CSV table of C-alpha atoms in Angstrom, one decimal:
chain,number,residue,atom,x,y,z
A,31,MET,CA,-7.7,23.9,11.3
A,32,SER,CA,-9.5,20.7,10.4
A,33,VAL,CA,-8.6,18.6,7.3
A,34,TYR,CA,-11.1,16.5,5.4
A,35,ILE,CA,-10.8,13.8,2.7
A,36,THR,CA,-13.5,15.1,0.3
A,37,SER,CA,-13.0,12.8,-2.6
A,38,THR,CA,-11.4,9.5,-3.4
A,39,GLY,CA,-10.4,7.5,-6.5
A,40,HIS,CA,-8.5,4.5,-7.7
A,41,HIS,CA,-7.2,2.7,-10.8
A,42,LEU,CA,-6.7,-1.1,-11.3
A,43,PRO,CA,-5.1,-2.1,-14.6
A,44,GLY,CA,-6.6,-4.7,-16.8
A,45,ALA,CA,-9.1,-7.5,-16.0
A,46,PRO,CA,-8.9,-9.4,-12.7
A,47,VAL,CA,-6.5,-12.3,-12.7
A,48,ASP,CA,-7.6,-15.3,-10.8
A,49,ASN,CA,-5.2,-17.8,-9.1
A,50,ASP,CA,-5.3,-20.3,-12.0
A,51,ARG,CA,-4.0,-17.6,-14.4
A,52,ILE,CA,-1.2,-16.0,-12.4
A,53,GLU,CA,1.5,-18.0,-14.1
A,54,GLU,CA,0.0,-17.4,-17.5
A,55,VAL,CA,0.8,-13.7,-16.9
A,56,LEU,CA,4.0,-13.8,-14.8
A,57,GLY,CA,5.3,-16.9,-16.6
A,58,ARG,CA,6.8,-20.2,-15.4
A,59,VAL,CA,10.4,-20.1,-14.5
A,60,HIS,CA,12.3,-22.3,-16.9
A,61,GLY,CA,8.9,-23.6,-18.1
A,62,LYS,CA,8.2,-25.3,-14.7
A,63,PRO,CA,5.2,-24.6,-12.5
A,64,SER,CA,5.9,-23.2,-9.0
A,65,ARG,CA,6.0,-25.7,-6.1
A,66,LEU,CA,5.3,-22.9,-3.6
A,67,LYS,CA,2.5,-20.9,-5.3
A,68,ARG,CA,-0.5,-23.0,-4.0
A,69,ARG,CA,0.8,-23.0,-0.5
A,70,ILE,CA,1.3,-19.2,-0.4
A,71,LEU,CA,-2.0,-18.4,-2.1
A,72,ALA,CA,-3.8,-20.7,0.4
A,73,SER,CA,-2.3,-18.6,3.2
A,74,ASN,CA,-2.9,-15.1,1.8
A,75,GLY,CA,-6.5,-15.8,0.7
A,76,ILE,CA,-6.3,-13.5,-2.4
A,77,ARG,CA,-8.6,-14.8,-5.1
A,78,THR,CA,-8.1,-12.1,-7.8
A,79,ARG,CA,-5.7,-9.2,-8.5
A,80,HIS,CA,-4.6,-6.9,-11.3
A,81,TYR,CA,-1.4,-6.6,-13.3
A,82,ALA,CA,0.0,-3.9,-15.5
A,83,ILE,CA,1.8,-6.4,-17.7
A,84,ASP,CA,0.3,-8.8,-20.1
A,85,ALA,CA,1.1,-12.5,-20.8
A,86,ASP,CA,3.9,-11.4,-23.2
A,87,HIS,CA,5.4,-9.4,-20.3
A,88,ARG,CA,4.7,-6.1,-22.0
A,89,THR,CA,3.9,-3.2,-19.7
A,90,THR,CA,0.3,-2.1,-20.5
A,91,ILE,CA,0.5,1.2,-18.4
A,92,SER,CA,3.3,2.9,-16.5
A,93,ASN,CA,3.3,3.4,-12.8
A,94,ALA,CA,3.0,7.1,-13.3
A,95,GLY,CA,0.1,6.4,-15.7
A,96,MET,CA,-1.8,4.4,-13.1
A,97,ALA,CA,-1.2,7.1,-10.5
A,98,ALA,CA,-2.5,9.8,-12.9
A,99,ARG,CA,-5.6,7.8,-13.7
A,100,ALA,CA,-6.4,7.3,-10.0
A,101,GLY,CA,-5.8,11.0,-9.4
A,102,ARG,CA,-8.0,11.9,-12.3
A,103,ASP,CA,-10.8,9.6,-11.0
A,104,CYS,CA,-10.5,11.4,-7.6
A,105,LEU,CA,-10.5,14.9,-9.1
A,106,GLU,CA,-13.5,14.2,-11.3
A,107,GLN,CA,-15.6,13.3,-8.3
A,108,GLY,CA,-14.4,16.4,-6.3
A,109,TYR,CA,-14.9,20.1,-6.4
A,110,VAL,CA,-11.4,21.4,-6.9
A,111,PRO,CA,-10.3,22.2,-10.5
A,112,ASP,CA,-6.8,21.4,-11.7
A,113,THR,CA,-5.8,25.1,-11.6
A,114,ARG,CA,-6.7,25.4,-8.0
A,115,LEU,CA,-4.7,22.5,-6.6
A,116,ASP,CA,-2.1,23.6,-4.1
A,117,LEU,CA,-0.1,20.5,-3.4
A,118,LEU,CA,0.6,17.1,-5.0
A,119,SER,CA,1.9,14.5,-2.6
A,120,VAL,CA,2.8,11.1,-4.1
A,121,ALA,CA,4.1,7.8,-2.9
A,122,THR,CA,5.4,4.6,-4.5
A,123,SER,CA,7.9,1.8,-3.7
A,124,GLN,CA,9.5,1.9,-7.1
A,125,GLY,CA,8.9,4.5,-9.8
A,126,ASP,CA,9.3,3.9,-13.5
A,127,LEU,CA,12.6,5.7,-13.4
A,128,VAL,CA,15.4,5.8,-10.8
A,129,LEU,CA,15.5,9.5,-11.2
A,130,PRO,CA,13.7,12.0,-11.2
A,131,GLY,CA,11.3,11.7,-8.4
A,132,PHE,CA,8.0,9.9,-8.9
A,133,GLY,CA,6.0,13.0,-8.0
A,134,SER,CA,7.5,14.9,-10.9
A,135,MET,CA,6.5,12.2,-13.3
A,136,VAL,CA,2.9,12.0,-12.0
A,137,GLN,CA,2.5,15.8,-12.1
A,138,ALA,CA,3.6,15.8,-15.7
A,139,GLU,CA,1.3,12.9,-16.5
A,140,LEU,CA,-1.7,14.7,-15.0
A,141,GLY,CA,-0.7,18.1,-16.5
A,142,LEU,CA,-1.1,19.9,-13.2
A,143,PRO,CA,0.4,23.4,-13.3
A,144,ASP,CA,2.3,25.4,-10.6
A,145,LEU,CA,1.9,23.5,-7.4
A,146,GLU,CA,4.0,22.3,-4.5
A,147,LEU,CA,5.3,18.8,-4.9
A,148,ASN,CA,6.2,16.0,-2.5
A,149,THR,CA,7.4,12.4,-3.1
A,150,SER,CA,7.5,9.8,-0.4
A,151,HIS,CA,9.6,6.7,-1.0
A,152,GLY,CA,9.3,3.5,1.0
A,153,ILE,CA,7.1,0.4,0.9
A,154,CYS,CA,3.5,0.0,2.3
A,155,SER,CA,3.6,3.0,4.7
A,156,SER,CA,5.0,5.5,2.1
A,157,SER,CA,1.4,6.4,1.2
A,158,MET,CA,0.6,7.3,4.8
A,159,MET,CA,3.8,9.4,5.0
A,160,ALA,CA,2.7,11.2,1.8
A,161,LEU,CA,-0.7,11.7,3.4
A,162,LYS,CA,0.8,12.9,6.7
A,163,ALA,CA,2.9,15.5,4.8
A,164,ALA,CA,-0.2,16.8,3.0
A,165,PHE,CA,-2.3,16.7,6.2
A,166,THR,CA,0.4,18.6,8.1
A,167,ALA,CA,0.7,21.3,5.4
A,168,LEU,CA,-3.1,21.9,5.5
A,169,LYS,CA,-3.2,21.9,9.3
A,170,ALA,CA,-0.4,24.6,9.2
A,171,ASP,CA,-2.6,26.7,6.9
A,172,GLU,CA,0.0,26.6,4.2
A,173,HIS,CA,-2.5,25.2,1.6
A,174,ASP,CA,-6.2,24.9,1.2
A,175,ASN,CA,-6.1,21.5,-0.6
A,176,ALA,CA,-3.8,18.7,-1.6
A,177,LEU,CA,-4.1,15.7,-4.0
A,178,VAL,CA,-2.4,12.6,-2.5
A,179,ILE,CA,-1.7,9.6,-4.7
A,180,ALA,CA,-0.2,6.2,-4.0
A,181,SER,CA,0.7,3.8,-6.8
A,182,GLU,CA,2.5,0.4,-7.2
A,183,LEU,CA,3.6,-1.5,-10.2
A,184,ALA,CA,5.2,-4.6,-8.7
A,185,SER,CA,4.5,-7.1,-11.5
A,186,ARG,CA,7.5,-6.1,-13.6
A,187,LEU,CA,9.7,-7.5,-10.8
A,188,PHE,CA,7.9,-10.9,-11.1
A,189,LYS,CA,8.5,-11.8,-14.7
A,190,ALA,CA,9.8,-15.3,-15.1
A,191,SER,CA,12.7,-13.8,-17.0
A,192,ARG,CA,13.9,-11.9,-13.9
A,193,TYR,CA,14.3,-15.1,-12.0
A,194,GLU,CA,15.9,-17.0,-14.9
A,195,ALA,CA,18.5,-14.2,-15.2
A,196,ALA,CA,19.3,-14.9,-11.5
A,197,GLY,CA,19.8,-18.6,-12.1
A,198,ALA,CA,16.2,-19.7,-11.1
A,199,LEU,CA,14.4,-19.2,-7.9
A,200,ALA,CA,17.2,-19.4,-5.4
A,201,ASP,CA,15.2,-19.4,-2.2
A,202,PHE,CA,11.8,-19.1,-0.6
A,203,ASP,CA,12.4,-15.4,0.4
A,204,ALA,CA,12.9,-14.5,-3.3
A,205,GLU,CA,9.7,-16.2,-4.5
A,206,PHE,CA,7.3,-15.4,-1.6
A,207,LEU,CA,6.2,-12.0,-2.8
A,208,ARG,CA,5.7,-13.2,-6.4
A,209,TRP,CA,2.4,-14.6,-5.2
A,210,MET,CA,1.5,-11.8,-2.8
A,211,LEU,CA,1.9,-8.4,-4.6
A,212,SER,CA,0.0,-6.8,-7.5
A,213,ASP,CA,-0.6,-3.5,-9.2
A,214,GLY,CA,-2.9,-0.5,-8.6
A,215,ALA,CA,-3.2,3.1,-7.5
A,216,GLY,CA,-5.4,5.1,-5.1
A,217,ALA,CA,-5.9,8.8,-4.6
A,218,LEU,CA,-7.4,11.1,-1.9
A,219,LEU,CA,-8.3,14.8,-2.2
A,220,LEU,CA,-7.7,16.8,1.0
A,221,GLU,CA,-9.4,20.1,1.8
A,222,THR,CA,-9.8,22.4,4.8
A,223,ARG,CA,-13.5,22.4,4.4
A,224,PRO,CA,-16.0,19.5,4.4
A,225,ARG,CA,-18.0,18.7,1.3
A,226,GLY,CA,-20.8,16.0,1.0
A,227,LEU,CA,-20.0,12.7,2.7
A,228,CYS,CA,-16.4,13.0,3.7
A,229,PHE,CA,-13.9,12.0,6.3
A,230,ARG,CA,-12.3,14.4,8.8
A,231,ILE,CA,-8.8,13.3,9.6
A,232,ASP,CA,-8.5,13.4,13.4
A,233,TRP,CA,-4.9,12.3,13.6
A,234,ILE,CA,-2.1,10.3,11.8
A,235,ARG,CA,0.6,8.6,13.9
A,236,GLY,CA,3.6,6.6,12.7
A,237,ILE,CA,5.9,4.4,14.8
A,238,SER,CA,9.1,3.1,13.1
A,239,HIS,CA,11.3,0.4,14.5
A,240,ALA,CA,14.1,0.5,12.0
A,241,ASP,CA,16.7,0.9,14.7
A,242,ALA,CA,15.7,-2.4,16.3
A,243,PHE,CA,15.2,-4.8,13.5
A,244,PRO,CA,17.1,-5.9,10.4
A,245,VAL,CA,15.8,-5.4,6.8
A,246,CYS,CA,12.7,-7.6,6.2
A,247,MET,CA,11.6,-6.7,2.7
A,248,SER,CA,13.9,-5.2,0.0
A,249,VAL,CA,14.9,-4.8,-3.6
A,250,GLY,CA,18.6,-4.3,-4.4
A,251,ARG,CA,20.0,-6.2,-1.5
A,252,PRO,CA,22.0,-9.3,-2.3
A,253,LYS,CA,21.0,-12.6,-0.7
A,254,ALA,CA,22.8,-13.8,2.4
A,255,GLY,CA,26.4,-14.8,1.8
A,256,GLU,CA,27.2,-12.2,-0.7
A,257,ASP,CA,30.0,-9.8,0.1
A,258,ARG,CA,28.3,-6.7,-1.2
A,259,GLU,CA,25.9,-4.4,0.5
A,260,SER,CA,24.0,-3.1,-2.5
A,261,TRP,CA,23.2,-3.9,-6.2
A,262,GLN,CA,25.2,-0.8,-7.0
A,263,ASP,CA,28.4,-2.3,-5.5
A,264,TYR,CA,28.7,-4.8,-8.4
A,265,PRO,CA,31.0,-4.0,-11.3
A,266,THR,CA,28.1,-4.2,-13.7
A,267,TYR,CA,24.3,-4.3,-13.6
A,268,ALA,CA,24.4,-7.6,-15.3
A,269,GLU,CA,26.5,-9.1,-12.5
A,270,ALA,CA,24.1,-7.7,-9.9
A,271,GLU,CA,21.2,-9.3,-11.7
A,272,ALA,CA,23.0,-12.7,-12.1
A,273,ALA,CA,23.7,-12.7,-8.3
A,274,GLY,CA,20.0,-12.2,-7.6
A,275,ALA,CA,20.6,-8.7,-6.1
A,276,LEU,CA,17.7,-7.2,-8.1
A,277,LEU,CA,15.1,-9.7,-6.9
A,278,ILE,CA,12.5,-8.6,-4.4
A,279,ARG,CA,12.9,-10.4,-1.1
A,280,GLN,CA,10.9,-11.0,2.0
A,281,ASP,CA,12.5,-12.5,5.2
A,282,VAL,CA,9.4,-14.3,6.2
A,283,ARG,CA,10.9,-15.4,9.6
A,284,LEU,CA,10.6,-11.8,10.7
A,285,LEU,CA,6.9,-11.3,9.9
A,286,ASP,CA,5.5,-12.4,13.2
A,287,SER,CA,7.5,-9.6,14.8
A,288,LEU,CA,5.8,-7.1,12.5
A,289,VAL,CA,2.4,-8.3,13.7
A,290,LYS,CA,3.4,-8.0,17.3
A,291,LEU,CA,4.8,-4.5,16.8
A,292,GLY,CA,1.7,-3.4,15.0
A,293,VAL,CA,-0.5,-4.6,17.8
A,294,ASP,CA,1.8,-3.1,20.4
A,295,GLY,CA,1.6,0.3,18.7
A,296,LEU,CA,-2.2,0.1,18.7
A,297,LEU,CA,-2.2,-0.7,22.4
A,298,ARG,CA,0.1,2.3,23.0
A,299,LEU,CA,-2.4,4.5,21.2
A,300,ILE,CA,-5.2,3.1,23.4
A,301,ASP,CA,-3.2,3.9,26.5
A,302,GLU,CA,-2.7,7.4,25.3
A,303,GLY,CA,-6.4,7.8,24.8
A,304,ARG,CA,-6.2,8.3,21.1
A,305,VAL,CA,-8.1,5.1,20.4
A,306,VAL,CA,-11.2,4.0,22.4
A,307,VAL,CA,-11.9,0.5,21.2
A,308,ASP,CA,-15.7,0.6,22.0
A,309,GLU,CA,-16.0,3.8,19.9
A,310,VAL,CA,-14.4,2.4,16.7
A,311,ASP,CA,-17.1,1.8,14.1
A,312,HIS,CA,-14.9,0.6,11.3
A,313,LEU,CA,-11.4,-0.9,11.0
A,314,LEU,CA,-9.5,-0.7,7.7
A,315,CYS,CA,-6.4,-2.7,8.2
A,316,HIS,CA,-3.8,-3.3,5.4
A,317,TYR,CA,-2.8,-6.8,6.2
A,318,SER,CA,-1.0,-8.5,3.4
A,319,SER,CA,-2.4,-12.0,4.0
A,320,HIS,CA,-5.5,-13.5,5.5
A,321,HIS,CA,-3.1,-15.4,7.8
A,322,PHE,CA,-2.1,-12.1,9.5
A,323,ARG,CA,-5.7,-11.0,10.1
A,324,GLY,CA,-6.2,-13.9,12.4
A,325,ARG,CA,-2.9,-13.2,14.2
A,326,ILE,CA,-3.8,-9.5,14.7
A,327,PHE,CA,-7.3,-10.4,16.0
A,328,GLU,CA,-5.9,-13.1,18.3
A,329,MET,CA,-3.4,-10.7,19.9
A,330,LEU,CA,-5.9,-7.9,20.4
A,331,THR,CA,-8.3,-10.4,22.0
A,332,GLN,CA,-5.6,-11.6,24.4
A,333,ALA,CA,-4.8,-7.9,25.3
A,334,GLY,CA,-8.5,-7.2,25.9
A,335,ALA,CA,-8.6,-4.7,23.1
A,336,ALA,CA,-10.3,-6.7,20.3
A,337,ILE,CA,-12.3,-4.8,17.7
A,338,PRO,CA,-15.2,-7.1,16.6
A,339,GLU,CA,-14.5,-8.7,13.3
A,340,GLU,CA,-17.9,-7.5,11.8
A,341,LYS,CA,-16.4,-4.0,12.0
A,342,TRP,CA,-13.4,-5.0,9.9
A,343,TYR,CA,-13.4,-4.0,6.2
A,344,THR,CA,-11.0,-5.2,3.5
A,345,ASN,CA,-10.9,-5.7,-0.2
A,346,LEU,CA,-7.7,-7.8,-0.1
A,347,TYR,CA,-9.3,-10.9,-1.5
A,348,THR,CA,-10.6,-9.3,-4.7
A,349,ARG,CA,-8.2,-6.4,-5.3
A,350,GLY,CA,-5.0,-8.0,-4.0
A,351,ASN,CA,-2.1,-6.6,-2.1
A,352,THR,CA,-1.2,-3.4,-3.9
A,353,GLY,CA,1.5,-2.3,-1.4
A,354,CYS,CA,1.4,1.4,-0.5
A,355,ALA,CA,-1.8,1.9,-2.6
A,356,SER,CA,-3.8,-0.7,-0.7
A,357,LEU,CA,-5.2,1.6,2.0
A,358,PHE,CA,-6.2,4.3,-0.5
A,359,ILE,CA,-7.9,1.8,-2.8
A,360,MET,CA,-9.6,0.3,0.3
A,361,LEU,CA,-10.8,3.6,1.6
A,362,ASP,CA,-12.2,4.5,-1.9
A,363,GLU,CA,-14.1,1.3,-2.1
A,364,PHE,CA,-15.3,1.6,1.5
A,365,ARG,CA,-16.7,5.0,0.8
A,366,ARG,CA,-18.5,3.9,-2.4
A,367,THR,CA,-20.0,0.6,-1.2
A,368,GLN,CA,-20.4,0.8,2.6
A,369,ALA,CA,-22.3,4.1,3.1
A,370,PRO,CA,-20.9,4.9,6.5
A,371,ALA,CA,-23.2,7.0,8.7
A,372,GLU,CA,-22.4,10.6,9.8
A,373,GLY,CA,-20.4,10.5,13.0
A,374,ASP,CA,-19.0,7.0,12.4
A,375,THR,CA,-15.3,6.6,13.3
A,376,VAL,CA,-12.9,4.8,11.1
A,377,LEU,CA,-9.5,3.5,12.4
A,378,CYS,CA,-6.9,2.8,9.6
A,379,PHE,CA,-3.8,0.7,10.2
A,380,VAL,CA,-0.9,0.2,7.8
A,381,PRO,CA,2.0,-2.0,8.8
A,382,GLU,CA,5.1,-2.1,6.7
A,383,SER,CA,7.6,-4.9,6.7
A,384,GLY,CA,10.4,-3.1,5.0
A,385,ARG,CA,12.1,-2.3,8.2
A,386,PHE,CA,9.0,-2.3,10.4
A,387,ASN,CA,7.1,1.0,10.2
A,388,ASN,CA,3.5,1.1,11.4
A,389,VAL,CA,1.1,4.0,10.7
A,390,TYR,CA,-2.3,4.6,12.2
A,391,MET,CA,-5.0,7.1,11.2
A,392,HIS,CA,-8.3,8.0,12.8
A,393,LEU,CA,-11.2,9.4,10.7
A,394,THR,CA,-14.7,10.7,11.5
A,395,VAL,CA,-17.4,10.6,8.9
A,396,ILE,CA,-18.8,14.1,8.3
A,397,LYS,CA,-21.9,15.1,6.2
A,398,GLU,CA,-22.1,18.6,4.7
A,399,ASP,CA,-23.9,20.2,1.9
A,400,ALA,CA,-21.7,20.5,-1.2
A,401,PRO,CA,-20.2,22.3,-2.9
């Protein structure tokens, strides 16, 4: 049983925000401009991104709302009506509510009746886990189709008031992601039959290293030196916030290890015969920063497995780093703007820095008459 991505869609909230306007939206902490922003932006190369909050820190659209709009965009371009959908598989790093699951909220937002539901929780690779769940269900002939949506609303974590409540920006690890992450949602429609210009999913493979490395990216984990393991261990939520336990943190000292592990995983797939470098026509890699693109290419070159840079496609610089939604938004824009030829192969790579999970996917471009 083959599985195909027959339609794609995305939603990016509001107008693009350039580098000069970031602090107009997120706010200056205690009224002072950031001393780190320029340095971090120069490294990541992002020129514009989108936020689902305005300059008054009001949320303009919920995470579930973004997911629903991306899903609707995908469905409107496809051939499966709402009443014929079999499975909804959804991913996010942080839903609008702690409970219930994000998938339930998105289903309600879309008004989809009577289908199977899956929610994948994690960071960047959670979208690929949601996709793998749907792909496997269709391969097992349990369903004929599935709508897979990934959505991120990170900007609510980056309001200046969040940092002020924690007593200002306590450390680099707490500020780093403020200039890296933004908001958006992407969606893919999977079917067991090809339609039009579509992508056959040849395989999806994930390799997690959570057993071997400490936490690298987190929300809810106190900074070093605190005697509590979780934000939930504080007597009150206010005390957890004051201690900085609700800030999003990135241990940047570990990021080089993520790049090495990601390249190592790709080399493993080459050894297994799953990837033949000379036969890769397009590479869609979710790297969070331009800096890491160079490191990945350098390591692959040293290993004799470099994929020429003219085959790399990204929209990081204009769409921003939208976490788990990034690959889906990228694939949608790739399909709309690059016009891949029938028979082209597409290698997708999503590294996650949460506790180091790397996911790889191989696609083949198929052209069939539709519907």
